[in-house]
Structure formats: C-alpha cells, structure tokens
mmCIF file of C-alpha atoms in Angstrom:
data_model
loop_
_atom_site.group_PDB
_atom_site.id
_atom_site.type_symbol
_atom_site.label_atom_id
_atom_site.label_comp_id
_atom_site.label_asym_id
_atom_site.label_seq_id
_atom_site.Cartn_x
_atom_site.Cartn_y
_atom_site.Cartn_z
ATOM 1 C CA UNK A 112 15.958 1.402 9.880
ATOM 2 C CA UNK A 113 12.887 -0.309 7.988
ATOM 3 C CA UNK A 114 14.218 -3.674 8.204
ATOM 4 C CA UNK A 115 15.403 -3.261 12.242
ATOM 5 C CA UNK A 116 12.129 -2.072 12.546
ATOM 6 C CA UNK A 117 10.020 -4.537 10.815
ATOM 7 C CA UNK A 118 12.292 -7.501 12.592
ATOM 8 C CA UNK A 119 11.254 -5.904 16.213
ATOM 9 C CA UNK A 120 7.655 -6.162 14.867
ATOM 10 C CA UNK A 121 7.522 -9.517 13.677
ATOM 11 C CA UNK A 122 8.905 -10.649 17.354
ATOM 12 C CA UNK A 123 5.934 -9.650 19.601
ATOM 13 C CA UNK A 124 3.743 -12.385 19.258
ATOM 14 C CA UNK A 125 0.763 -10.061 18.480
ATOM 15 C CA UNK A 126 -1.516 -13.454 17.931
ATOM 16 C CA UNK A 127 -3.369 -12.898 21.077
ATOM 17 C CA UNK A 128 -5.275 -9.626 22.469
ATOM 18 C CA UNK A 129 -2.590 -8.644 24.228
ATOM 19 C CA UNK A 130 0.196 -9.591 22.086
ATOM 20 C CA UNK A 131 -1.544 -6.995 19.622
ATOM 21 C CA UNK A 132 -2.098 -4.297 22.465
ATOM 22 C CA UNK A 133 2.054 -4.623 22.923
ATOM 23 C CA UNK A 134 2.230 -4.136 19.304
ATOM 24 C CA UNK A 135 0.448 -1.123 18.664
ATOM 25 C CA UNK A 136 2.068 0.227 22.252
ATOM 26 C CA UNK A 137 5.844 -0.526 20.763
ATOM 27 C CA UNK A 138 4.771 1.558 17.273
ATOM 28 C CA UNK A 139 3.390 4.390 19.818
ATOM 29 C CA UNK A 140 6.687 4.565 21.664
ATOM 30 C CA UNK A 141 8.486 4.383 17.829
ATOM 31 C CA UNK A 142 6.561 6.886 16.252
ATOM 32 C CA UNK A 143 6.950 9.390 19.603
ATOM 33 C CA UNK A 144 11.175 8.907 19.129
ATOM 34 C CA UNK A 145 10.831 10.250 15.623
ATOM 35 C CA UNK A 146 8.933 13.489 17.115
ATOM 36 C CA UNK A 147 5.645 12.435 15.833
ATOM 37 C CA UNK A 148 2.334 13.212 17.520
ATOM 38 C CA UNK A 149 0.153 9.756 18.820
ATOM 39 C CA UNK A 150 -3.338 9.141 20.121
ATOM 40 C CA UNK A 151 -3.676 5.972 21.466
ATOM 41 C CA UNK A 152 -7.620 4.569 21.440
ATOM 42 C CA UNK A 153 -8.967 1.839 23.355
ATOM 43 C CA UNK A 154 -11.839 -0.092 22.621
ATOM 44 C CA UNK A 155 -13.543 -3.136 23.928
ATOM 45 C CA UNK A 156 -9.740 -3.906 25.661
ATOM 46 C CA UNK A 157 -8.005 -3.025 21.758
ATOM 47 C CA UNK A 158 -5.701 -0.552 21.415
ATOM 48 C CA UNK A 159 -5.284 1.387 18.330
ATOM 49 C CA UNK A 160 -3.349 4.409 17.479
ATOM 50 C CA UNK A 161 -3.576 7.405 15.265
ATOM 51 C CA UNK A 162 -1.215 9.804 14.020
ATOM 52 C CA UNK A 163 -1.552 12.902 11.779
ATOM 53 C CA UNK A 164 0.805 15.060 9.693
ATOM 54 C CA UNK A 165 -0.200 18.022 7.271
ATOM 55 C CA UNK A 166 -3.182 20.377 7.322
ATOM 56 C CA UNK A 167 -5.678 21.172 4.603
ATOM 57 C CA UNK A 168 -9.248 20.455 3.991
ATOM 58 C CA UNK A 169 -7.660 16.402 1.797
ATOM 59 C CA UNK A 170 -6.725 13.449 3.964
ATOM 60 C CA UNK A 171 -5.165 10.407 3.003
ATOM 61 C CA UNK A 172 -5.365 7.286 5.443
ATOM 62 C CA UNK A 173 -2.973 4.562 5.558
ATOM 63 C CA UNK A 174 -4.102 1.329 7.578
ATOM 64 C CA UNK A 175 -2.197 -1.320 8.906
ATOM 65 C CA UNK A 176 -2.849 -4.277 11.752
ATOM 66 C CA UNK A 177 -0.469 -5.428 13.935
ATOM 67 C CA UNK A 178 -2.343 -8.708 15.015
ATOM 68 C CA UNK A 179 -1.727 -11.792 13.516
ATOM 69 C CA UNK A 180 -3.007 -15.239 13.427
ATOM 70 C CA UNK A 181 -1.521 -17.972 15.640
ATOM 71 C CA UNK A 182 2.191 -19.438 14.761
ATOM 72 C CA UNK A 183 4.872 -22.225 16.223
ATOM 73 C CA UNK A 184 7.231 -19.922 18.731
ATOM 74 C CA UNK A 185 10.158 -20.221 16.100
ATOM 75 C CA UNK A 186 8.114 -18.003 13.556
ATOM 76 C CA UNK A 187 8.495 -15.299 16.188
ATOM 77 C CA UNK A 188 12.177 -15.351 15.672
ATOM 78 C CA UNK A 189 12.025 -13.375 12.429
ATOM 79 C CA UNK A 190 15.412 -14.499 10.174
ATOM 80 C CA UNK A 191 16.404 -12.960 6.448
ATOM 81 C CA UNK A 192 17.790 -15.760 4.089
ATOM 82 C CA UNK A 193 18.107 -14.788 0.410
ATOM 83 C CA UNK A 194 16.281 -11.180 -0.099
ATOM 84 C CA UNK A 195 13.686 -12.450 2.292
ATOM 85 C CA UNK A 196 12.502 -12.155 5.332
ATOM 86 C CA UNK A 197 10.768 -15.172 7.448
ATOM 87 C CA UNK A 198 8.602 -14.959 10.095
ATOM 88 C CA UNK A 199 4.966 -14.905 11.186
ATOM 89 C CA UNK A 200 3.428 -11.556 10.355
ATOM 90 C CA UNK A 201 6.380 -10.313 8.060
ATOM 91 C CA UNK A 202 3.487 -10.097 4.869
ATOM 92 C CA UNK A 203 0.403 -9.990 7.044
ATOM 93 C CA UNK A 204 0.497 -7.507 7.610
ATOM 94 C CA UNK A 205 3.781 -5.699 9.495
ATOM 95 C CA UNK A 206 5.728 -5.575 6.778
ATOM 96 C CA UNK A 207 3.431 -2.484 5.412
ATOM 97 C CA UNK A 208 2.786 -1.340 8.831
ATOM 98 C CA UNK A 209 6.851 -0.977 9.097
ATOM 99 C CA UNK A 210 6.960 1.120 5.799
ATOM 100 C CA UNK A 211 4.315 3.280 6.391
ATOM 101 C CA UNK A 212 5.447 4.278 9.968
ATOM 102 C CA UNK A 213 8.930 4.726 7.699
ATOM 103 C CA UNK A 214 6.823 6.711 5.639
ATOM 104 C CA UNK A 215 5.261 8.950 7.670
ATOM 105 C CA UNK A 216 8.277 9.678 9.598
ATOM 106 C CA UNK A 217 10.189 11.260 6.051
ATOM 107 C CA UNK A 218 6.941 12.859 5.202
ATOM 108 C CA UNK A 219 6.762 14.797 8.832
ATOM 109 C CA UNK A 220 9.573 16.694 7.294
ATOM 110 C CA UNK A 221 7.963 18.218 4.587
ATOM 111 C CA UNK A 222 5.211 21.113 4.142
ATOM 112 C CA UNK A 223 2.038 19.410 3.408
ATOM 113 C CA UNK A 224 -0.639 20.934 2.148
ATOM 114 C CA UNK A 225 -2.929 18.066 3.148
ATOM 115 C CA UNK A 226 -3.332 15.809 5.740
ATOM 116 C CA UNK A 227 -1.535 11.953 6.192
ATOM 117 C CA UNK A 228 -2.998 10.292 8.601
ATOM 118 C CA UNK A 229 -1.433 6.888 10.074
ATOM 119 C CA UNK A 230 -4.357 3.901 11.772
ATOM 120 C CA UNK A 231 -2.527 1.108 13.311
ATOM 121 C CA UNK A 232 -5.107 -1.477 14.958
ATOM 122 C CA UNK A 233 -5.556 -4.341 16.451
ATOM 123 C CA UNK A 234 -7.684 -6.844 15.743
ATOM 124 C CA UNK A 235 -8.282 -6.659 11.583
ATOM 125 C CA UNK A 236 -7.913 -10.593 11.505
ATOM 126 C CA UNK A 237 -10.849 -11.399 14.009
ATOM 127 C CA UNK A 238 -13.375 -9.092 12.066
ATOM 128 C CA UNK A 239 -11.846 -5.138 12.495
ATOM 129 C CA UNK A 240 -15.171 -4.334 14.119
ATOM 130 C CA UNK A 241 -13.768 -2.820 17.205
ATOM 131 C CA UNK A 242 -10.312 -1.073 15.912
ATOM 132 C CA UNK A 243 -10.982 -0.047 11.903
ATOM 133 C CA UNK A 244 -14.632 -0.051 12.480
ATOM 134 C CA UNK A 245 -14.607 2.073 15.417
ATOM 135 C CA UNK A 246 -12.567 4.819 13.777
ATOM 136 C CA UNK A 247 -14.403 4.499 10.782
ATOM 137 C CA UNK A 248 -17.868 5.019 12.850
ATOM 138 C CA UNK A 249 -16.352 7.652 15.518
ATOM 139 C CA UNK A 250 -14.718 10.319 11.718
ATOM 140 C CA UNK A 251 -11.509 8.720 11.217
ATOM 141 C CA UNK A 252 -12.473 8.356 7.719
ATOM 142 C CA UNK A 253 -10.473 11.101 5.281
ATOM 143 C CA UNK A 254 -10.576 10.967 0.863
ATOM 144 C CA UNK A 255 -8.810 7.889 0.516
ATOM 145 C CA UNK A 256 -7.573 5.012 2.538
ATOM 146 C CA UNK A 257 -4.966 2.155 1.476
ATOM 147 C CA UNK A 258 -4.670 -0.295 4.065
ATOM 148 C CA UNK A 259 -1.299 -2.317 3.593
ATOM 149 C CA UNK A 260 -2.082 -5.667 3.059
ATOM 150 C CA UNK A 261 0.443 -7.957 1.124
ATOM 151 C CA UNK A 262 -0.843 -7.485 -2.590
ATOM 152 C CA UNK A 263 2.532 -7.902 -4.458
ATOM 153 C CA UNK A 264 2.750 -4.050 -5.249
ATOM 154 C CA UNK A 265 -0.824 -4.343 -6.533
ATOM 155 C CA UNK A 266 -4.049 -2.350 -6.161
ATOM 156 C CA UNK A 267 -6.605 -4.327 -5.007
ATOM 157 C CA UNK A 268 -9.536 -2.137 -5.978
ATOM 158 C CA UNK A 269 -12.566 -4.085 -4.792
ATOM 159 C CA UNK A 270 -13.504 -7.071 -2.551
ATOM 160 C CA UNK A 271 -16.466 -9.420 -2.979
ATOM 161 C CA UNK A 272 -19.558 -8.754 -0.132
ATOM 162 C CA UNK A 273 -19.435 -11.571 2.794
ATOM 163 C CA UNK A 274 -22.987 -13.392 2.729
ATOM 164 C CA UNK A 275 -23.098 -16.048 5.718
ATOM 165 C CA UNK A 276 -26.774 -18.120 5.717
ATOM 166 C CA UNK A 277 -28.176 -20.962 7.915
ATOM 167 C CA UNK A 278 -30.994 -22.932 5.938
ATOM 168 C CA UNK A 279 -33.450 -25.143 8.345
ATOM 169 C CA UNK A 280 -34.174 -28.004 6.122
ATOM 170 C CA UNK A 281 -36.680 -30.361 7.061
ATOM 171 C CA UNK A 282 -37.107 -34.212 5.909
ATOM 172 C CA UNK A 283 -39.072 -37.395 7.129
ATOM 173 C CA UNK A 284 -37.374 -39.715 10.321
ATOM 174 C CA UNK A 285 -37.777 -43.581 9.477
ATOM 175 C CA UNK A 286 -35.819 -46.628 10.324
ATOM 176 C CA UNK A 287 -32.548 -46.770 9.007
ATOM 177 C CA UNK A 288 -32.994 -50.395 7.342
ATOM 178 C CA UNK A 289 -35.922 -48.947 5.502
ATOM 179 C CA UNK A 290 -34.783 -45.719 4.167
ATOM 180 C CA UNK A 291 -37.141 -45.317 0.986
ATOM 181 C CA UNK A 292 -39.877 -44.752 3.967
ATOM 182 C CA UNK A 293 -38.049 -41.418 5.037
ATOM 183 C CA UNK A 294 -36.907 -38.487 3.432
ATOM 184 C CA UNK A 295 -33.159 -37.751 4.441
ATOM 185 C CA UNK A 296 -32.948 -34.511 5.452
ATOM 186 C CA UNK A 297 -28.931 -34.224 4.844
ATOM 187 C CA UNK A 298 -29.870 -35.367 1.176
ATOM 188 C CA UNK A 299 -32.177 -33.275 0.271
ATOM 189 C CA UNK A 300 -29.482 -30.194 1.795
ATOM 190 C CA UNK A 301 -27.560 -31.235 -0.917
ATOM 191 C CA UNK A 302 -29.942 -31.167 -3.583
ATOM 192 C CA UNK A 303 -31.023 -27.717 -2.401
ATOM 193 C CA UNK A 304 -27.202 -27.184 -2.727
ATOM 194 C CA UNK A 305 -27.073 -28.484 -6.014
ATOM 195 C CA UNK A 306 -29.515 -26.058 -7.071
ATOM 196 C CA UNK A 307 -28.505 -23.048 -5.677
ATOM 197 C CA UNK A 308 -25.241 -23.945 -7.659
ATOM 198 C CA UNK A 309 -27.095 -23.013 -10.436
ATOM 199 C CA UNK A 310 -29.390 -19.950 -9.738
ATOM 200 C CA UNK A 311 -28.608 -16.932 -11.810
ATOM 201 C CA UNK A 312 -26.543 -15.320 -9.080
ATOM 202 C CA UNK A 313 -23.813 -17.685 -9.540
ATOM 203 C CA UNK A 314 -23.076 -17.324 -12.998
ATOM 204 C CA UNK A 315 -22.512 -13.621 -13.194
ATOM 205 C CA UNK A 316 -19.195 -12.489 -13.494
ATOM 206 C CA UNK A 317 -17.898 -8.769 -13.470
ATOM 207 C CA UNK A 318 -14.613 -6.811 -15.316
ATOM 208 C CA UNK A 319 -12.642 -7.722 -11.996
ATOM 209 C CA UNK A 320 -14.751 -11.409 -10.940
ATOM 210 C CA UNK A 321 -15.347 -14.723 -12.923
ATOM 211 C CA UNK A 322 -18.027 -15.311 -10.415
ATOM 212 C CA UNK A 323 -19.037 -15.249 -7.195
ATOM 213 C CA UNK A 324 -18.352 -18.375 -4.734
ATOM 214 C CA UNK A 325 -20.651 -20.766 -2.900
ATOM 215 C CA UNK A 326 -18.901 -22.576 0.126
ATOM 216 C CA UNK A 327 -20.963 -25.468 1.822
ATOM 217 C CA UNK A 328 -19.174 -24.619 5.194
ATOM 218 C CA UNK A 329 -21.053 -27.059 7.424
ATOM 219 C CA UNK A 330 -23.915 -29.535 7.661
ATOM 220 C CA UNK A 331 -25.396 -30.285 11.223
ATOM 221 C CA UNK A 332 -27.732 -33.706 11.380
ATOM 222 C CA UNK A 333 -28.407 -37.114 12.123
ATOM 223 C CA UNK A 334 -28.624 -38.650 15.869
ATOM 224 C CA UNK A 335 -27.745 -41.833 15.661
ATOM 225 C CA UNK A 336 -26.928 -44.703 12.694
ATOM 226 C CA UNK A 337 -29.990 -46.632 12.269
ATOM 227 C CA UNK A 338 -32.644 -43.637 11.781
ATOM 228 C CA UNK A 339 -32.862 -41.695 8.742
ATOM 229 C CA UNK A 340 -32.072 -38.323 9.574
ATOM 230 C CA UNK A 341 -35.574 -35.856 10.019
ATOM 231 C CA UNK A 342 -33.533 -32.496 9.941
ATOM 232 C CA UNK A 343 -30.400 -30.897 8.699
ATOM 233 C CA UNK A 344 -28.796 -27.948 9.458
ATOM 234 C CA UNK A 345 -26.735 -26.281 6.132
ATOM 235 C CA UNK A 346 -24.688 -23.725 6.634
ATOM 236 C CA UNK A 347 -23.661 -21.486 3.615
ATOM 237 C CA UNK A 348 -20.429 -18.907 2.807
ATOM 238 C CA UNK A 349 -21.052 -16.763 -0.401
ATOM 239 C CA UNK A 350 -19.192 -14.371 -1.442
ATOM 240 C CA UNK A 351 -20.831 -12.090 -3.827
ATOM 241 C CA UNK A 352 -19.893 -9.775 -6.306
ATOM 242 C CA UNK A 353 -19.308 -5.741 -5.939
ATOM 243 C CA UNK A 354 -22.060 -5.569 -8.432
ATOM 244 C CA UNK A 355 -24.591 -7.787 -6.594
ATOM 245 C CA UNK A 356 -26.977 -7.247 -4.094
ATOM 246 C CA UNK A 357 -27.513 -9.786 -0.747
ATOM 247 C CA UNK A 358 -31.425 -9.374 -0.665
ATOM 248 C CA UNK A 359 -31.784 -10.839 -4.528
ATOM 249 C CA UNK A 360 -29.824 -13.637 -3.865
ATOM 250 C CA UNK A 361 -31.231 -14.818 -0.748
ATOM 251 C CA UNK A 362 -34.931 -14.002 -2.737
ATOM 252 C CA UNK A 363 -33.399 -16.625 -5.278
ATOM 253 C CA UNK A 364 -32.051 -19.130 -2.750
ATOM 254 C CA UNK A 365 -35.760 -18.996 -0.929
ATOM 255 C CA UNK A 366 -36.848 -19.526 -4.026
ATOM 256 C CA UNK A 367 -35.272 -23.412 -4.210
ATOM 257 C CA UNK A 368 -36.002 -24.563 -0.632
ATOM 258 C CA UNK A 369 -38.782 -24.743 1.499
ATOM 259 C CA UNK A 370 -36.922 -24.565 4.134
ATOM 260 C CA UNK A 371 -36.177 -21.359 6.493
ATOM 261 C CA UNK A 372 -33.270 -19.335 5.445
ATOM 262 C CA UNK A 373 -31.195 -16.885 8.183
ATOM 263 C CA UNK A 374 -28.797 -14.390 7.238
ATOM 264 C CA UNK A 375 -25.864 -15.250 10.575
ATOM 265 C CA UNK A 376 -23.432 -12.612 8.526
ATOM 266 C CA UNK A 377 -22.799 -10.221 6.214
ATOM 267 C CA UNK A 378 -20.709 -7.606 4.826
ATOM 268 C CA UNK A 379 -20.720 -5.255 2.165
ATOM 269 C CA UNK A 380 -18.086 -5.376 -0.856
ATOM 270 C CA UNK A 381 -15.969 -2.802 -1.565
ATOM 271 C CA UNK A 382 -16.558 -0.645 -4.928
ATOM 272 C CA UNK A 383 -13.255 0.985 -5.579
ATOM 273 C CA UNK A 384 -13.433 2.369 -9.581
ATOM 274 C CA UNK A 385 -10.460 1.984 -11.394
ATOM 275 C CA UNK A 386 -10.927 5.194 -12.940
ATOM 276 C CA UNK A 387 -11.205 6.750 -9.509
ATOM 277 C CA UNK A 388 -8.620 9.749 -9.378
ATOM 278 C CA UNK A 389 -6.460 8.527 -6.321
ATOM 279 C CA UNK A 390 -5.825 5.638 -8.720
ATOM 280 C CA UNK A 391 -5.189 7.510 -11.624
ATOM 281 C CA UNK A 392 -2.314 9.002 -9.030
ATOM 282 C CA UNK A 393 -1.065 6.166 -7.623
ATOM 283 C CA UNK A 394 -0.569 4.340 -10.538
ATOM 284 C CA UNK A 395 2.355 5.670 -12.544
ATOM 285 C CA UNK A 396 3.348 6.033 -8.635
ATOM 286 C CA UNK A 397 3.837 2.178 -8.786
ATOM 287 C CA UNK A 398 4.893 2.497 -12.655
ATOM 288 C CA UNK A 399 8.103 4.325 -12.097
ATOM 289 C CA UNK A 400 9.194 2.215 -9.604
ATOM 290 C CA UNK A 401 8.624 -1.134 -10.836
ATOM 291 C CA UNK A 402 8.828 -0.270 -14.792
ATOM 292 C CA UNK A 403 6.018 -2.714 -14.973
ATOM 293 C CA UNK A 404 2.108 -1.656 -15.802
ATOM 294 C CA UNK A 405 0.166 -1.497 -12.156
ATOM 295 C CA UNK A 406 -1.623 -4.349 -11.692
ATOM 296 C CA UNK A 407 -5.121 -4.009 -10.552
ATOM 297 C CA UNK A 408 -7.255 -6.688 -9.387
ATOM 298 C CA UNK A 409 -10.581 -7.683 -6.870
ATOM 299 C CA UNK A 410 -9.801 -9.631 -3.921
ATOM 300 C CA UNK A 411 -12.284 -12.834 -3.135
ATOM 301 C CA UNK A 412 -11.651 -11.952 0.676
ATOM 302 C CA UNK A 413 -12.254 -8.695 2.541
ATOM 303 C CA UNK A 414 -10.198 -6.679 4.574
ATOM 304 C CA UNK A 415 -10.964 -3.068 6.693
ATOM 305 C CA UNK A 416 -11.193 -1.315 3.586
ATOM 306 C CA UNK A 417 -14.859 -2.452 4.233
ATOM 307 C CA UNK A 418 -15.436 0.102 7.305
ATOM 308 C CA UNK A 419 -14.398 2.969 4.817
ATOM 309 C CA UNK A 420 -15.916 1.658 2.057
ATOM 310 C CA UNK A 421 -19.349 1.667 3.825
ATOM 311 C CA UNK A 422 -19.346 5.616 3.901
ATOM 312 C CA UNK A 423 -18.361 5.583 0.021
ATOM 313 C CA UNK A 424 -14.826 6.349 0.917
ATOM 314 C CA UNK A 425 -12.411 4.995 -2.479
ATOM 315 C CA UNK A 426 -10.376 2.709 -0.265
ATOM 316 C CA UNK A 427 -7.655 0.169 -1.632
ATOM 317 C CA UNK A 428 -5.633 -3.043 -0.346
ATOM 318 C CA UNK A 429 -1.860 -2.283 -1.364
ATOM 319 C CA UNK A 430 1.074 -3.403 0.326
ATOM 320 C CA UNK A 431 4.174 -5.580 -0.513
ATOM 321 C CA UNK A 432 5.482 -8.646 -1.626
ATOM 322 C CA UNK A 433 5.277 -11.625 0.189
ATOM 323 C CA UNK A 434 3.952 -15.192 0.258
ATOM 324 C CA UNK A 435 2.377 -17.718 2.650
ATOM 325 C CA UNK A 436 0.670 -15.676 4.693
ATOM 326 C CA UNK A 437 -1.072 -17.557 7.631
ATOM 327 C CA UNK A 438 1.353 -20.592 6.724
ATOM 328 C CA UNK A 439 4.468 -21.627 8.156
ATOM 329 C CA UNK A 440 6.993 -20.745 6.116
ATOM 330 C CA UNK A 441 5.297 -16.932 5.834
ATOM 331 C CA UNK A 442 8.013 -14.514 4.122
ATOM 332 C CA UNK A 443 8.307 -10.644 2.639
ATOM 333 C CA UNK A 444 10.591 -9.937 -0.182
ATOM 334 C CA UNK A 445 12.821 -6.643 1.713
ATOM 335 C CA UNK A 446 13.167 -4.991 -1.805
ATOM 336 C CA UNK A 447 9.581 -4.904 -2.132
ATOM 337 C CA UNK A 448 9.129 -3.658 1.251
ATOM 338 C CA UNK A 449 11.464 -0.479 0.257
ATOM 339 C CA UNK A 450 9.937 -0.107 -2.817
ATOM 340 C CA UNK A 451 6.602 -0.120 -0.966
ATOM 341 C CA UNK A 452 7.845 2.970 1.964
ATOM 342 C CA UNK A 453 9.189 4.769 -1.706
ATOM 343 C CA UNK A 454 5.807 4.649 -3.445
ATOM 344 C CA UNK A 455 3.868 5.759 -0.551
ATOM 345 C CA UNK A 456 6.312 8.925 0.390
ATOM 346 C CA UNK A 457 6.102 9.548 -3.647
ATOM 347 C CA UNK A 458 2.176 8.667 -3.647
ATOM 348 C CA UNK A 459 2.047 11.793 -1.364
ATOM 349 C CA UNK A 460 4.183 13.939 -2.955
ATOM 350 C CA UNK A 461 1.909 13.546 -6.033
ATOM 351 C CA UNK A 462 -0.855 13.875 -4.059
ATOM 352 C CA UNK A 463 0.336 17.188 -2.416
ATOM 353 C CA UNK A 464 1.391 18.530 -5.915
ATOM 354 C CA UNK A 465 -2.246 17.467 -7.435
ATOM 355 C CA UNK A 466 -4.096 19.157 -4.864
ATOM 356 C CA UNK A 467 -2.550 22.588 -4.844
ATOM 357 C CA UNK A 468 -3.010 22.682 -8.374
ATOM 358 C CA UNK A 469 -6.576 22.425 -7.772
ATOM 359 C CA UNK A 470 -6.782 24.760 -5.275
ATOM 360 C CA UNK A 471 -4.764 27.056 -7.960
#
C-alpha cells in the first residue's frame, strides 16, 4: 500500500499552485477511504489539510508538503529500479508524506491517550508562509512537530536563521580611461565583502555548526563600459547560527561600510536541544530499527519547522532516505521509506506509553 501510494503521489505534478492543490485534494480523498476524519483549509488559493486521531491534553504533529519544485515531464512517471524509487518529489518530500498518511491510518486503530495530528500543505518550497505558517499562527501547533523531510533516518535538530541584506554602497563616477580619478563602487563592495568575511560573527562555530555562511548573492552596477561605476548594489545571504542573534551582526556589518544596510529577509533558526525529551524518545525509536546510533545533526537550510519553532515548539526535520533532491535523477531508498512509517507508528507507541506513565 505505501509504495502504490507514494507512486500515485509522485505523478501529480504538484510543481505549480494547482498541481499542489490536486495533491493535498488526492491525500484528502485517501485519508477519507481509510475512515479518517479531514479538514481541508484554504489560504491565499493553498489548500492544506488536517487530520486528528487520539484525545488527551499531548499532541504530536507530523508535517509534510506535497509541492515540489519544477521537473522534465518524465520525472512525473515515477519508476523503481534496484531498491529505489525515481521520480521528482519521491525524497522531497512525498516519500514521508506517504508514510505518515500510512502511519496514521495503523495508528487510528489503536486507543490513544494523546493526540496525532497529520498537516499536509502546500507550498513549503516557496516560503510555507501561507500553509505551515498559517496553521502555526491560527493553534495548529501541539508538543512536538517532525516534519518529514529527507534526512537519511536522521534528526535534524536545528536549522541556521535566514539573514537576507541589501547594502547601498556608494563610490566616485570618472572616465573609464582614467580610473585612478574615481572610486569604483563594485570594488569597494568587495572590499566591504572582504571584511565582513572576517568580523567576529563569522568565525563562531557551535556543537552542531562549523560556522555560519556568507553568500555574495548578487551585485547590481555599472551603466555603461567607459565610466567607472558611482554605485553598487550588494546583495547578501547569511545564514547564521541557532546561537546568534541578527541585530549583532548587522551592528557588526554597519560597522565596516559606510554605506546603508537593509534587512529584505529574515528568519529565525530553529533551537531544537538534543537533550529535549521527545528526542530522548525517538531515539532508541530509530536505534532499534536501524541497529545504528541516531544520528543528529543542524541543517544549513530551513524548513517549516521554523513556524513551530517561533512559538518555542521542539520541532525536528526527519524523514527518509533519498538523494538528489531538486535534481534530475531525484530517488528514495523504499526500505527506508518502511522503516520510516515503522518508526513513526513505534515513535507513538512510546510516546503513548511515556505519557500515561506520567499521568500515573
């Protein structure tokens, strides 16, 4: 049934608003065979859905998106070939969605004693804002959250903070045969570049980080050959460490240029603690499966864990086995993918058994 199901997925070309909307409308109509309850949400023309099993005062979330980026039309025709499974969207991110709707659909015949409950959304790879972020804002928000992106059956506890900055950078026009009479304004971007290389904020490192990074993501200047440019334009992506703050290090980036500095974008990293007790449970989850020690780790990008993670919710990337997401030859190893549906049905289990011993 997982596989079947994950195949269907991976052919609706979910790479444009309404490819996703058909998506999360074919896991509605799945979820409603297996006798499960569904709320389908709209917002700003996305659909999401929501499904909940259990009672009790505990709630688990698991989070998946059915959109994808853009792919050629054959990577909609999803194919297995040895223990894999091809196709655009098979790790990023339906492979997880399929095993958690598996999931949820075993653990709907059990007692619980707390409450699962199952986001599917929409548009997680153009920013999350109006699908994860709307839930998060309008109480969708629970204990705990995993959202089931392809992390090789590891816990991705944190993700570095998203710091987007335009600097205005000023220089002096002259002719272009007589440079040494100007000051180039796209040189001295890159000296300013140079230096912010080396401001204190770049060096630090945490137990999950080496460092931070520093993208030069675009320079906008000159008009025309034969004038030394007056003005550039340079455009910054940082992303910065769970243990950092955005104000200091734009105060220490003012601090090298003259020039005026914007903040275009940011997020906030996530701050998932290893010794945070969902972990502590999920762990020998993954253990007992895999008879390997569960590898944690911080991811440089960000994901919707950042929407829960805003109202100090422990949230976690976690999902299955795959490679080349976002490339063409995108894949999912299938064992993994059962292995993954397994650890979240025994995830909850523990979670259920944990919980009424507390309440004990």
């Amino acid at each position: 049934m997982l596989t079947d199901l994950l195949k269907d997925l991976v052919s609706i070309n979910s790479s444009t608003k309404d490819g996703a909307n058909e998506a999360v409308e074919f896991c509605s109509n799945w979820l409603s065979e297996q006798g499960l309850s569904v709320n389908v949400l709209t917002n700003n023309g996305y659909k999401m859905l929501v499904s909940e099993l259990g009672q009790g005062d505990k709630t688990i979330i698991l989070n998946g998106h059915v959109d994808v980026v853009s792919g050629n039309p054959d990577q909609f025709i999803p194919y297995e070939e040895d223990g894999k499974l091809y196709g655009r969207g098979t790790a990023d991110m339906k492979a997880g969605v399929a095993a958690m709707m598996c999931a949820f659909a075993e653990l709907q015949k059990q007692n619980l004693r707390v409450r699962i409950q199952l986001q599917i959304v929409s548009d997680e790879e153009i920013g999350g804002l109006n699908c994860s972020g709307y839930l998060a804002k309008n109480g969708y928000r629970g204990d705990f959250v995993i959202c089931a992106e392809p992390t090789q059956l590891g816990i991705g506890l944190q993700a570095k903070g998203v710091l987007q900055l335009d600097i205005e950078i000023d220089g002096m026009p002259a002719h272009g045969s007589r440079p040494w009479e100007g000051v180039n304004a796209i040189e001295k971007s890159y000296e300013i570049y140079e230096k912010i290389r080396t401001l204190p904020f770049a060096s630090e490192s945490s137990d999950l980080y080496r460092s931070p990074s520093i993208n030069l993501a675009m320079l906008h200047a000159g008009e025309v050959y034969n004038k030394v440019p007056g003005k550039c334009l340079m455009s910054l992506d940082i992303r910065y460490l769970p243990t950092q703050n955005k104000d200091d290090i734009i105060e220490q980036i003012q601090s090298v240029t003259d020039g005026k500095v914007t903040m275009k974008m940011f997020g906030i990293p996530v701050r998932t603690k290893e010794n945070e007790p969902f972990i502590s449970l999920l762990k020998p989850v993954i253990e007992n499966i895999t008879n390997e020690n569960a590898r944690v780790f911080g991811q440089h990008g960000s994901a919707d864990t950042v929407f829960f993670s805003a109202y100090d919710i422990p949230s976690i990337e976690f999902g299955p086995s795959g490679a080349n997401w976002h490339g063409d030859r995108e894949y999912v190893i299938l064992d993994s993918v059962q292995d993954y549906q397994q650890m979240l049905i025994d995830f909850a289990n523990e979670f259920v058994r944990t919980n009424q011993q507390n309440i004990g």
